[in-house]
């Protein structure tokens, strides 16, 4: 189980402090902010791993491919097309997770659970390296059943990576087999701007 430190909205000092402890996996939910945070550090910290954990628009696919090692939020065929094209242009392979909307919430990103297998196949056919699944359970429900559902979908697709669990529920996520927990405020303190993980 590894920790993805979520540095969105954090000042440069917080990033430096985390790097000084040896932390190398970081999550960001906006491409532009991630560029501001990491574009320059990237060249100085060779073993950095940057993971996009927020929704991605197809017109930012090339920027995302240029900066991130892993895109955790692939949730539709059009985005798979855009990422595959951008990766090919950049001459690299791209590691992705499929984001599953386990709670089937209308406003939340993620592929519906019953369409996840199809999207896994589609992304693989496009040459993307599908490593696993990611979810953000509904804020007002127990997380356990959502983590269990994600694990079940991963197993039947032969996927190892489960990115699930945040500050409020990472212990539950670990019990349900999380390989990556994405923790922000429990590490860095509350964010200044109020922001929900499902926004934009
Ligand atoms: C912000 C964010 C997190 C971290 O949330 P905390 O509650 O601060 O730990 C995790 N995952 C996603 C997708 C996020 O946007």
GROMACS .gro file of C-alpha atoms and ligand atoms in nm:
model
  215
    1UNK     CA    1   0.000   0.000   0.000
    2UNK     CA    2   0.142   0.335  -0.098
    3UNK     CA    3   0.055   0.690  -0.012
    4UNK     CA    4  -0.025   0.942  -0.281
    5UNK     CA    5   0.021   1.282  -0.118
    6UNK     CA    6  -0.241   1.520  -0.257
    7UNK     CA    7  -0.082   1.864  -0.294
    8UNK     CA    8  -0.362   2.059  -0.464
    9UNK     CA    9  -0.394   2.412  -0.320
   10UNK     CA   10  -0.080   2.364  -0.111
   11UNK     CA   11   0.203   2.621  -0.106
   12UNK     CA   12   0.552   2.541  -0.234
   13UNK     CA   13   0.678   2.496   0.124
   14UNK     CA   14   0.439   2.206   0.177
   15UNK     CA   15   0.568   2.034  -0.136
   16UNK     CA   16   0.928   2.088  -0.026
   17UNK     CA   17   0.855   1.952   0.320
   18UNK     CA   18   0.697   1.638   0.178
   19UNK     CA   19   0.987   1.585  -0.061
   20UNK     CA   20   1.230   1.624   0.229
   21UNK     CA   21   1.065   1.332   0.408
   22UNK     CA   22   1.127   1.115   0.103
   23UNK     CA   23   0.770   1.125  -0.030
   24UNK     CA   24   0.777   1.080  -0.409
   25UNK     CA   25   0.416   1.005  -0.517
   26UNK     CA   26   0.195   1.309  -0.551
   27UNK     CA   27  -0.161   1.366  -0.668
   28UNK     CA   28  -0.300   1.681  -0.826
   29UNK     CA   29  -0.650   1.742  -0.954
   30UNK     CA   30  -0.590   2.028  -1.197
   31UNK     CA   31  -0.344   2.027  -1.485
   32UNK     CA   32  -0.257   2.396  -1.463
   33UNK     CA   33  -0.197   2.398  -1.091
   34UNK     CA   34   0.007   2.081  -1.124
   35UNK     CA   35   0.227   2.250  -1.383
   36UNK     CA   36   0.283   2.543  -1.149
   37UNK     CA   37   0.366   2.306  -0.863
   38UNK     CA   38   0.583   2.050  -1.039
   39UNK     CA   39   0.709   2.148  -1.386
   40UNK     CA   40   1.036   2.278  -1.248
   41UNK     CA   41   1.075   2.031  -0.957
   42UNK     CA   42   1.027   1.746  -1.203
   43UNK     CA   43   1.374   1.796  -1.352
   44UNK     CA   44   1.538   1.810  -1.009
   45UNK     CA   45   1.361   1.510  -0.854
   46UNK     CA   46   1.408   1.225  -1.102
   47UNK     CA   47   1.208   0.962  -0.913
   48UNK     CA   48   0.901   1.179  -0.873
   49UNK     CA   49   0.569   1.018  -0.971
   50UNK     CA   50   0.287   1.257  -1.054
   51UNK     CA   51  -0.068   1.128  -1.066
   52UNK     CA   52  -0.365   1.319  -1.207
   53UNK     CA   53  -0.663   1.255  -0.979
   54UNK     CA   54  -0.905   1.521  -1.109
   55UNK     CA   55  -1.134   1.529  -1.412
   56UNK     CA   56  -0.959   1.588  -1.744
   57UNK     CA   57  -1.094   1.766  -2.052
   58UNK     CA   58  -0.989   1.621  -2.386
   59UNK     CA   59  -0.832   1.952  -2.492
   60UNK     CA   60  -0.589   1.926  -2.201
   61UNK     CA   61  -0.486   1.567  -2.278
   62UNK     CA   62  -0.152   1.669  -2.431
   63UNK     CA   63  -0.064   1.888  -2.132
   64UNK     CA   64  -0.155   1.604  -1.897
   65UNK     CA   65   0.058   1.355  -2.091
   66UNK     CA   66   0.351   1.598  -2.081
   67UNK     CA   67   0.343   1.626  -1.702
   68UNK     CA   68   0.183   1.321  -1.541
   69UNK     CA   69   0.312   0.968  -1.505
   70UNK     CA   70  -0.034   0.827  -1.439
   71UNK     CA   71  -0.382   0.955  -1.523
   72UNK     CA   72  -0.622   0.810  -1.265
   73UNK     CA   73  -0.938   0.963  -1.407
   74UNK     CA   74  -0.998   0.802  -1.745
   75UNK     CA   75  -1.376   0.768  -1.761
   76UNK     CA   76  -1.489   0.781  -2.124
   77UNK     CA   77  -1.389   0.663  -2.470
   78UNK     CA   78  -1.333   1.012  -2.607
   79UNK     CA   79  -1.078   1.080  -2.338
   80UNK     CA   80  -0.908   0.745  -2.406
   81UNK     CA   81  -0.879   0.850  -2.772
   82UNK     CA   82  -0.731   1.188  -2.677
   83UNK     CA   83  -0.482   1.040  -2.430
   84UNK     CA   84  -0.373   0.767  -2.670
   85UNK     CA   85  -0.318   1.024  -2.947
   86UNK     CA   86  -0.127   1.256  -2.715
   87UNK     CA   87   0.090   0.972  -2.584
   88UNK     CA   88   0.171   0.854  -2.935
   89UNK     CA   89   0.269   1.207  -3.035
   90UNK     CA   90   0.491   1.233  -2.728
   91UNK     CA   91   0.649   0.897  -2.812
   92UNK     CA   92   0.563   0.742  -2.478
   93UNK     CA   93   0.325   0.494  -2.324
   94UNK     CA   94   0.078   0.619  -2.068
   95UNK     CA   95  -0.030   0.447  -1.748
   96UNK     CA   96  -0.394   0.503  -1.655
   97UNK     CA   97  -0.658   0.406  -1.404
   98UNK     CA   98  -1.025   0.392  -1.493
   99UNK     CA   99  -1.235   0.609  -1.262
  100UNK     CA  100  -1.559   0.432  -1.170
  101UNK     CA  101  -1.861   0.627  -1.045
  102UNK     CA  102  -1.951   0.357  -0.793
  103UNK     CA  103  -2.233   0.562  -0.645
  104UNK     CA  104  -2.373   0.645  -0.990
  105UNK     CA  105  -2.400   1.009  -0.886
  106UNK     CA  106  -2.523   1.234  -1.167
  107UNK     CA  107  -2.278   1.515  -1.093
  108UNK     CA  108  -1.972   1.298  -1.040
  109UNK     CA  109  -1.709   1.193  -1.292
  110UNK     CA  110  -1.641   0.828  -1.358
  111UNK     CA  111  -1.774   0.553  -1.578
  112UNK     CA  112  -2.088   0.375  -1.449
  113UNK     CA  113  -1.995   0.038  -1.291
  114UNK     CA  114  -2.171  -0.165  -1.561
  115UNK     CA  115  -1.969   0.011  -1.834
  116UNK     CA  116  -1.631  -0.027  -1.664
  117UNK     CA  117  -1.532  -0.358  -1.826
  118UNK     CA  118  -1.600  -0.215  -2.170
  119UNK     CA  119  -1.391   0.094  -2.105
  120UNK     CA  120  -1.102  -0.116  -1.970
  121UNK     CA  121  -1.104  -0.314  -2.296
  122UNK     CA  122  -1.135  -0.001  -2.506
  123UNK     CA  123  -0.844   0.172  -2.335
  124UNK     CA  124  -0.624  -0.137  -2.366
  125UNK     CA  125  -0.706  -0.160  -2.737
  126UNK     CA  126  -0.594   0.200  -2.773
  127UNK     CA  127  -0.253   0.109  -2.630
  128UNK     CA  128  -0.299   0.270  -2.290
  129UNK     CA  129  -0.154   0.077  -1.997
  130UNK     CA  130  -0.453   0.015  -1.773
  131UNK     CA  131  -0.312  -0.052  -1.427
  132UNK     CA  132  -0.628  -0.041  -1.220
  133UNK     CA  133  -0.930   0.149  -1.098
  134UNK     CA  134  -1.004   0.459  -0.894
  135UNK     CA  135  -1.319   0.577  -0.715
  136UNK     CA  136  -1.453   0.854  -0.494
  137UNK     CA  137  -1.749   0.720  -0.293
  138UNK     CA  138  -2.052   0.943  -0.229
  139UNK     CA  139  -1.980   1.182   0.058
  140UNK     CA  140  -2.293   1.085   0.249
  141UNK     CA  141  -2.261   0.706   0.237
  142UNK     CA  142  -2.041   0.447   0.403
  143UNK     CA  143  -1.738   0.395   0.181
  144UNK     CA  144  -1.695   0.021   0.239
  145UNK     CA  145  -1.949  -0.108  -0.015
  146UNK     CA  146  -1.806   0.124  -0.281
  147UNK     CA  147  -1.453   0.003  -0.217
  148UNK     CA  148  -1.576  -0.357  -0.230
  149UNK     CA  149  -1.747  -0.294  -0.564
  150UNK     CA  150  -1.431  -0.135  -0.707
  151UNK     CA  151  -1.225  -0.433  -0.596
  152UNK     CA  152  -1.472  -0.674  -0.755
  153UNK     CA  153  -1.460  -0.491  -1.090
  154UNK     CA  154  -1.079  -0.484  -1.074
  155UNK     CA  155  -1.053  -0.857  -1.003
  156UNK     CA  156  -1.271  -0.962  -1.295
  157UNK     CA  157  -1.060  -0.746  -1.525
  158UNK     CA  158  -0.728  -0.874  -1.396
  159UNK     CA  159  -0.630  -0.535  -1.255
  160UNK     CA  160  -0.400  -0.491  -0.954
  161UNK     CA  161  -0.412  -0.122  -0.867
  162UNK     CA  162  -0.692   0.018  -0.650
  163UNK     CA  163  -0.671   0.391  -0.583
  164UNK     CA  164  -0.927   0.451  -0.312
  165UNK     CA  165  -0.951   0.620   0.024
  166UNK     CA  166  -0.892   0.982   0.123
  167UNK     CA  167  -0.831   1.155   0.456
  168UNK     CA  168  -1.172   1.055   0.591
  169UNK     CA  169  -1.179   0.691   0.488
  170UNK     CA  170  -0.830   0.566   0.405
  171UNK     CA  171  -0.833   0.314   0.690
  172UNK     CA  172  -1.149   0.156   0.550
  173UNK     CA  173  -0.997   0.161   0.201
  174UNK     CA  174  -0.688  -0.024   0.321
  175UNK     CA  175  -0.910  -0.290   0.478
  176UNK     CA  176  -1.078  -0.332   0.139
  177UNK     CA  177  -0.750  -0.373  -0.045
  178UNK     CA  178  -0.646  -0.025  -0.155
  179UNK     CA  179  -0.302  -0.020  -0.316
  180UNK     CA  180  -0.296   0.362  -0.328
  181UNK     CA  181  -0.461   0.597  -0.080
  182UNK     CA  182  -0.491   0.963  -0.182
  183UNK     CA  183  -0.447   1.178   0.125
  184UNK     CA  184  -0.440   1.558   0.134
  185UNK     CA  185  -0.578   1.736   0.438
  186UNK     CA  186  -0.475   1.468   0.689
  187UNK     CA  187  -0.115   1.532   0.582
  188UNK     CA  188  -0.110   1.901   0.508
  189UNK     CA  189  -0.400   2.043   0.707
  190UNK     CA  190  -0.723   2.182   0.572
  191UNK     CA  191  -0.715   2.344   0.231
  192UNK     CA  192  -0.787   2.715   0.220
  193UNK     CA  193  -1.032   2.714  -0.064
  194UNK     CA  194  -1.330   2.491  -0.009
  195UNK     CA  195  -1.326   2.225  -0.272
  196UNK     CA  196  -1.484   1.889  -0.321
  197UNK     CA  197  -1.298   1.614  -0.504
  198UNK     CA  198  -1.577   1.581  -0.757
  199UNK     CA  199  -1.581   1.946  -0.862
  200UNK     CA  200  -1.523   2.062  -1.222
  201LIG     C1  201  -0.860   1.635  -0.289
  201LIG     C2  202  -0.866   1.493  -0.328
  201LIG     C3  203  -0.820   1.394  -0.240
  201LIG     C4  204  -0.765   1.423  -0.102
  201LIG     O1  205  -0.868   1.462  -0.018
  201LIG     P1  206  -0.845   1.477   0.140
  201LIG     O2  207  -0.980   1.460   0.196
  201LIG     O3  208  -0.790   1.614   0.160
  201LIG     O4  209  -0.750   1.373   0.182
  201LIG     C5  210  -0.827   1.263  -0.283
  201LIG     N1  211  -0.876   1.230  -0.403
  201LIG     C6  212  -0.922   1.323  -0.490
  201LIG     C7  213  -0.974   1.279  -0.620
  201LIG     C8  214  -0.918   1.457  -0.455
  201LIG     O5  215  -0.962   1.549  -0.542
   0.00000   0.00000   0.00000
